[in-house]
JSON list of C-alpha atoms in Angstrom, two decimals:
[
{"chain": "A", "resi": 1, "resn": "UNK", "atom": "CA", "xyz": [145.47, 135.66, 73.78]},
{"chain": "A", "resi": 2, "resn": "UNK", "atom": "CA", "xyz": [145.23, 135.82, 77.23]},
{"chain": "A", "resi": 3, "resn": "UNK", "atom": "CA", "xyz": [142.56, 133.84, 78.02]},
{"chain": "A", "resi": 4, "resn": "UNK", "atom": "CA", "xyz": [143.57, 131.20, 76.05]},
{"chain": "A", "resi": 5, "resn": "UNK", "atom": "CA", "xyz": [147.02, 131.29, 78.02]},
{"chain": "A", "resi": 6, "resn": "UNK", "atom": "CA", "xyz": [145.12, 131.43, 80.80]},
{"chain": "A", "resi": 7, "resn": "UNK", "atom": "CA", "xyz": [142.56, 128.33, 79.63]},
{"chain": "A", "resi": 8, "resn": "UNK", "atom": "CA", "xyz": [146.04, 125.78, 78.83]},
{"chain": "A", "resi": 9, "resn": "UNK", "atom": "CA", "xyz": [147.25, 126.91, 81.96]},
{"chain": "A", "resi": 10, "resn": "UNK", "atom": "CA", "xyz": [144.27, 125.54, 83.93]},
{"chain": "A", "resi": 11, "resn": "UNK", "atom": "CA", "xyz": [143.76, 122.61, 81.36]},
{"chain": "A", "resi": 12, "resn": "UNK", "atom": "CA", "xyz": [147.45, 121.56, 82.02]},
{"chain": "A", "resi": 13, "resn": "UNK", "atom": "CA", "xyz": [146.64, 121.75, 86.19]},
{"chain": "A", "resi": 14, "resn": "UNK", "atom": "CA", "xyz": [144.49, 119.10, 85.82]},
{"chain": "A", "resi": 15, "resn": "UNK", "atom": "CA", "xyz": [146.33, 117.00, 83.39]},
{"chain": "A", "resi": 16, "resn": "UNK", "atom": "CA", "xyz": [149.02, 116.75, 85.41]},
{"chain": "A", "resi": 17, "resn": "UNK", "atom": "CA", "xyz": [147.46, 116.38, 88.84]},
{"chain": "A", "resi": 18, "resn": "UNK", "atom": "CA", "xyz": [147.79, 113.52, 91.43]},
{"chain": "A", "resi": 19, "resn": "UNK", "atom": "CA", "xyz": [144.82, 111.65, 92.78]},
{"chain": "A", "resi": 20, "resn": "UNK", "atom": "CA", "xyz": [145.21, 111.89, 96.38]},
{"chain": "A", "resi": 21, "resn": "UNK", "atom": "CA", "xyz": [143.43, 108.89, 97.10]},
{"chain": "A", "resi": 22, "resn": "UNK", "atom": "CA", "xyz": [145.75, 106.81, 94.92]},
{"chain": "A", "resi": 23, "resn": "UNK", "atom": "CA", "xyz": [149.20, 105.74, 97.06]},
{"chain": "A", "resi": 24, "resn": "UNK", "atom": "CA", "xyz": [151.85, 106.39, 95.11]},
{"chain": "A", "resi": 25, "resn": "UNK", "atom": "CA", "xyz": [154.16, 103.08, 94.92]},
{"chain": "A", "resi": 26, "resn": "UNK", "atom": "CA", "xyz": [158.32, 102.79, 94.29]},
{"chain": "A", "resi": 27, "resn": "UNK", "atom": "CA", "xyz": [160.81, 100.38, 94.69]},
{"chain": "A", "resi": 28, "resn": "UNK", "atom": "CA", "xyz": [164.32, 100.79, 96.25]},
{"chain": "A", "resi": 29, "resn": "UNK", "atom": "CA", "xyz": [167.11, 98.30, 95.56]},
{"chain": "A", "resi": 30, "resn": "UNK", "atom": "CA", "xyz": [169.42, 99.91, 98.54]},
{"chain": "A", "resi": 31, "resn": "UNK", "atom": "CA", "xyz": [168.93, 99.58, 102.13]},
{"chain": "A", "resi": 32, "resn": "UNK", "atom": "CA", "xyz": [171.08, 99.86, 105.50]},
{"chain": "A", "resi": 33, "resn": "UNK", "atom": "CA", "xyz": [172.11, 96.68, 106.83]},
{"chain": "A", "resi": 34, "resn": "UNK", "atom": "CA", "xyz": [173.73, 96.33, 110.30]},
{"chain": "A", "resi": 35, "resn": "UNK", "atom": "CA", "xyz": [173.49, 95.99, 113.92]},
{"chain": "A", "resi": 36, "resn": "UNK", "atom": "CA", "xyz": [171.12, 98.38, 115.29]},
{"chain": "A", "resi": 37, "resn": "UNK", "atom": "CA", "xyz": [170.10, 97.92, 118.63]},
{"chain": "A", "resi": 38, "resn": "UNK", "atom": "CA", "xyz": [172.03, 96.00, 121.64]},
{"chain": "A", "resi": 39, "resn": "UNK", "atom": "CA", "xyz": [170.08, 95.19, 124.82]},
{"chain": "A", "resi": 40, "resn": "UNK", "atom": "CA", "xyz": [170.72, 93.19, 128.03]},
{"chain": "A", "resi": 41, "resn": "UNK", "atom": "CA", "xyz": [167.72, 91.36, 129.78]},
{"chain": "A", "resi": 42, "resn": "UNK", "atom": "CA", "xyz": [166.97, 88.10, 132.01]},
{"chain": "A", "resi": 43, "resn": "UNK", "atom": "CA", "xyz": [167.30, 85.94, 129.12]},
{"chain": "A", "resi": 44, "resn": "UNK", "atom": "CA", "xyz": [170.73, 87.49, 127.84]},
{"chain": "A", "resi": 45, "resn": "UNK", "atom": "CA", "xyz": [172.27, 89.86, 125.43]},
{"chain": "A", "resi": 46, "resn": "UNK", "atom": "CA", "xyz": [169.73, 90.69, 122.63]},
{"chain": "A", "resi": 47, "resn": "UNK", "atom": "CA", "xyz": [171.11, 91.82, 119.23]},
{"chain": "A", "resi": 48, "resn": "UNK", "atom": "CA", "xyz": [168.64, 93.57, 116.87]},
{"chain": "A", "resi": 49, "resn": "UNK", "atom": "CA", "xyz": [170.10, 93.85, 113.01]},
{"chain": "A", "resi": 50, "resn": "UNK", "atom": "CA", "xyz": [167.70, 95.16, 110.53]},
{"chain": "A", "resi": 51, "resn": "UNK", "atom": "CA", "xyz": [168.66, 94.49, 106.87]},
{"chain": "A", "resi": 52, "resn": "UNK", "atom": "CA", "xyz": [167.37, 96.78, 103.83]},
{"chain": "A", "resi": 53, "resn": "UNK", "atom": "CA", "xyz": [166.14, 99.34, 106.03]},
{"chain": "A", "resi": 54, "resn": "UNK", "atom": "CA", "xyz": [165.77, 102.95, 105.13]},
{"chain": "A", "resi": 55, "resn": "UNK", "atom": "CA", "xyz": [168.51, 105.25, 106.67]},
{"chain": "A", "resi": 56, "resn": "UNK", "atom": "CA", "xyz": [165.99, 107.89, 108.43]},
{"chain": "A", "resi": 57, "resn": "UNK", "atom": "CA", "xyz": [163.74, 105.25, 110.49]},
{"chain": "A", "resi": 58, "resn": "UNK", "atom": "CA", "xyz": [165.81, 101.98, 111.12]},
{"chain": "A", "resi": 59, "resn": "UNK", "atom": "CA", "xyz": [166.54, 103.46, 114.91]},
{"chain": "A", "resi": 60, "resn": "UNK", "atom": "CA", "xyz": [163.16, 103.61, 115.49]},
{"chain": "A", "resi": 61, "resn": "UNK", "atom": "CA", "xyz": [161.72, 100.32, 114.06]},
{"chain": "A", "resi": 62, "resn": "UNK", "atom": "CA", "xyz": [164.66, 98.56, 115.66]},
{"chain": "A", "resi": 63, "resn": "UNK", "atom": "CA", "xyz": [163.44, 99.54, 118.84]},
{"chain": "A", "resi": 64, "resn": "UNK", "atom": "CA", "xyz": [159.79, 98.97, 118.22]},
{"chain": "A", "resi": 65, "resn": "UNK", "atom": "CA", "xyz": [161.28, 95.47, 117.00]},
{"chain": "A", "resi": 66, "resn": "UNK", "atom": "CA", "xyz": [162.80, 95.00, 120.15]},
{"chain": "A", "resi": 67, "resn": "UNK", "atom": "CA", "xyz": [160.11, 96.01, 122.18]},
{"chain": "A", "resi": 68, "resn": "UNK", "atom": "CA", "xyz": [157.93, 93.30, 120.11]},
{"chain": "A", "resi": 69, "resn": "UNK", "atom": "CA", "xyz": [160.47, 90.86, 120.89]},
{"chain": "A", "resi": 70, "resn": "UNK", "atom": "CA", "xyz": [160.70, 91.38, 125.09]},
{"chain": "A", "resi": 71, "resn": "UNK", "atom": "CA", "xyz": [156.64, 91.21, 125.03]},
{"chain": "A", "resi": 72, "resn": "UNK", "atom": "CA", "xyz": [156.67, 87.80, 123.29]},
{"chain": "A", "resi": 73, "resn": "UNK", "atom": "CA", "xyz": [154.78, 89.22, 120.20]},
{"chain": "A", "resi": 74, "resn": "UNK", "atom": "CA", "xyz": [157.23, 88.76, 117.74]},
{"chain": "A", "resi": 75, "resn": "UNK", "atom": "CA", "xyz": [157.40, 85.18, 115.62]},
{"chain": "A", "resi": 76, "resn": "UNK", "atom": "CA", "xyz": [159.75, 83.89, 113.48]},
{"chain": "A", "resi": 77, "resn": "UNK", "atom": "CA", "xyz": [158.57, 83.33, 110.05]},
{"chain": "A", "resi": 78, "resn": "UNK", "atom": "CA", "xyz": [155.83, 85.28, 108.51]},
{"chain": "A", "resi": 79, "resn": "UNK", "atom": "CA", "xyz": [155.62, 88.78, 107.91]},
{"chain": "A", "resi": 80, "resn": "UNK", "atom": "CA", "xyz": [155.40, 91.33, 110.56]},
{"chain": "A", "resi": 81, "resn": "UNK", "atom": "CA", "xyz": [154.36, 94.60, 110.20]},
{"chain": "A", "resi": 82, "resn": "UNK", "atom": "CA", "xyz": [156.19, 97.14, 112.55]},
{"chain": "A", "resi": 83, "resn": "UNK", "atom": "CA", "xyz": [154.54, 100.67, 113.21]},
{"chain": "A", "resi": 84, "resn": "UNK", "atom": "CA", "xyz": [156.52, 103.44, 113.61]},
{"chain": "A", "resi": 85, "resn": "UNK", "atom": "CA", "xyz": [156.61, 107.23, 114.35]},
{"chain": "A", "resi": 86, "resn": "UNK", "atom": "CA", "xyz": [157.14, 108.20, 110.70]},
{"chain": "A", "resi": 87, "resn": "UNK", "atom": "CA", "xyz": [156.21, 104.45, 108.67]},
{"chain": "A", "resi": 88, "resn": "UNK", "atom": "CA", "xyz": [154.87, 101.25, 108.99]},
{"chain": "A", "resi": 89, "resn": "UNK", "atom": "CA", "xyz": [157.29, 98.44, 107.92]},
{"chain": "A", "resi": 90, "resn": "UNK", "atom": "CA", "xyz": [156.43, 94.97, 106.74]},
{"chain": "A", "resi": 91, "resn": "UNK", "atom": "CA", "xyz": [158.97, 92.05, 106.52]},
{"chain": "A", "resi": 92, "resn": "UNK", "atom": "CA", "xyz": [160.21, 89.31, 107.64]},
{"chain": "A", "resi": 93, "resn": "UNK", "atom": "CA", "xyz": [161.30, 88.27, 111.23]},
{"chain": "A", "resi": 94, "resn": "UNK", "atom": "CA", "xyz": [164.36, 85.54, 112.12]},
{"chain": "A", "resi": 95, "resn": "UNK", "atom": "CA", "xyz": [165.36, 85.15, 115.77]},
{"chain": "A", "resi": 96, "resn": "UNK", "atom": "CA", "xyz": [168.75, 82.87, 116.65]},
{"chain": "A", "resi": 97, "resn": "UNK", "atom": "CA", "xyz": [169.23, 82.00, 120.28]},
{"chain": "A", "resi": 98, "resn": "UNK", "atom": "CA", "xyz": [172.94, 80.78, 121.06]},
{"chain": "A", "resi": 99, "resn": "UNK", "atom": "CA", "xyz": [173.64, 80.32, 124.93]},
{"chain": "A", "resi": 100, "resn": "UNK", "atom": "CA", "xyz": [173.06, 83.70, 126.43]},
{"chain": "A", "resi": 101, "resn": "UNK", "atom": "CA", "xyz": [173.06, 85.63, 123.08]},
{"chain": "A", "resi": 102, "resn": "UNK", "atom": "CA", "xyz": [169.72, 86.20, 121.14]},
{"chain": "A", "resi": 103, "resn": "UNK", "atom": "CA", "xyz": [170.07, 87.57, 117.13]},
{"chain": "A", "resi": 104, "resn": "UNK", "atom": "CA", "xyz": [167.16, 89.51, 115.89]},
{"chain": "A", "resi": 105, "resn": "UNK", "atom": "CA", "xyz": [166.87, 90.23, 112.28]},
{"chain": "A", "resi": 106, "resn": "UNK", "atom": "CA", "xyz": [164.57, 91.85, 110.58]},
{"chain": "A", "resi": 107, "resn": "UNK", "atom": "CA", "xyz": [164.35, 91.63, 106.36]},
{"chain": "A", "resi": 108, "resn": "UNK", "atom": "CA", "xyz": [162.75, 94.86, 104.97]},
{"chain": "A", "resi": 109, "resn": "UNK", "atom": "CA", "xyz": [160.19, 93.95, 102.28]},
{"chain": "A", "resi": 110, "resn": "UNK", "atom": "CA", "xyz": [157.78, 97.36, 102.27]},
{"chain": "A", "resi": 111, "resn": "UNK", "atom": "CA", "xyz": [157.29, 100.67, 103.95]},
{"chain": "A", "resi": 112, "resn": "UNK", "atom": "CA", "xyz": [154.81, 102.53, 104.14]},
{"chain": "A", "resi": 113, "resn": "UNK", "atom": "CA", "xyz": [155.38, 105.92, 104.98]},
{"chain": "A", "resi": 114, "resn": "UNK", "atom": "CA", "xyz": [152.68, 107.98, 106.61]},
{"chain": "A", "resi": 115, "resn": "UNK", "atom": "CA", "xyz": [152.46, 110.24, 103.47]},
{"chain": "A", "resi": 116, "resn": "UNK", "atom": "CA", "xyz": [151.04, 107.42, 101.58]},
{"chain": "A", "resi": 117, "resn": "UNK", "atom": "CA", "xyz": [154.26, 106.74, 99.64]},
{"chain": "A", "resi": 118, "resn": "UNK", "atom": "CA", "xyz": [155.16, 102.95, 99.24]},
{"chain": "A", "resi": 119, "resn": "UNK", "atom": "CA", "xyz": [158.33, 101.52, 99.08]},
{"chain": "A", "resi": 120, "resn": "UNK", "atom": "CA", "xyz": [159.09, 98.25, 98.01]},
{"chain": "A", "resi": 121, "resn": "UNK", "atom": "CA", "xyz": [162.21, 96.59, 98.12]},
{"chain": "A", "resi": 122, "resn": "UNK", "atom": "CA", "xyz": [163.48, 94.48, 95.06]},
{"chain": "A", "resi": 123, "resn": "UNK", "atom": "CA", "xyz": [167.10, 92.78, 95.13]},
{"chain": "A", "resi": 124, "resn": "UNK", "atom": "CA", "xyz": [169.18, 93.93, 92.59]},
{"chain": "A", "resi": 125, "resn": "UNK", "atom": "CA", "xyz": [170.23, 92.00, 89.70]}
]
């Protein structure tokens, strides 16, 4: 009896175990949206909003956006992938420049987190 206990037990283990090398992939309809960052430079005030973002790294890709931004590596347009202490984030990038004041927003789209989980964002219906 208890080797057979024993042999399920095992058999089950493996059944039920993850591939490591395999990311493992979700999608998240929520997201922070907001003003996250306010600097002032030569050009002006600088605004960085970040929409869909996850609560527990938005601080830190805002100001990875802005530093992007004040080196002149950041474009408007096509996705940009922003690496951070804890993920990588990939979205979309849309700067406004009104007079003296400069908008930078950011649009979420996926994270990677350095665990190899990936998030995806999908819009609710």
């Amino acid at each position: 009896m208890k080797k057979v206990f024993f042999s399920l037990l095992i058999i089950s283990c493996f059944a039920f175990n993850e591939k490591e090398g395999d990311p493992k992939i979700q999608t998240y309809n929520y997201g922070h949206n907001g003003m996250e960052f306010v600097a002032r430079s030569d050009q002006g005030m600088i605004i960085v909003s970040t929409y869909n973002s996850k609560m527990t790294i938005r601080q830190d890709i805002a100001y990875k956006i802005y530093q992007e931004y004040a080196n002149n590596r950041l474009t408007t347009g096509p996705k940009t992938t922003i690496c951070g202490d804890e993920a990588d984030v990939t979205g979309r990038c849309s700067v406004t420049k009104k007079k003296n004041l400069i908008a930078v927003e950011f649009y979420y789209e996926l994270v990677e987190w350095k665990s190899g989980l990936k998030e995806i964002y999908k819009k609710r219906k």
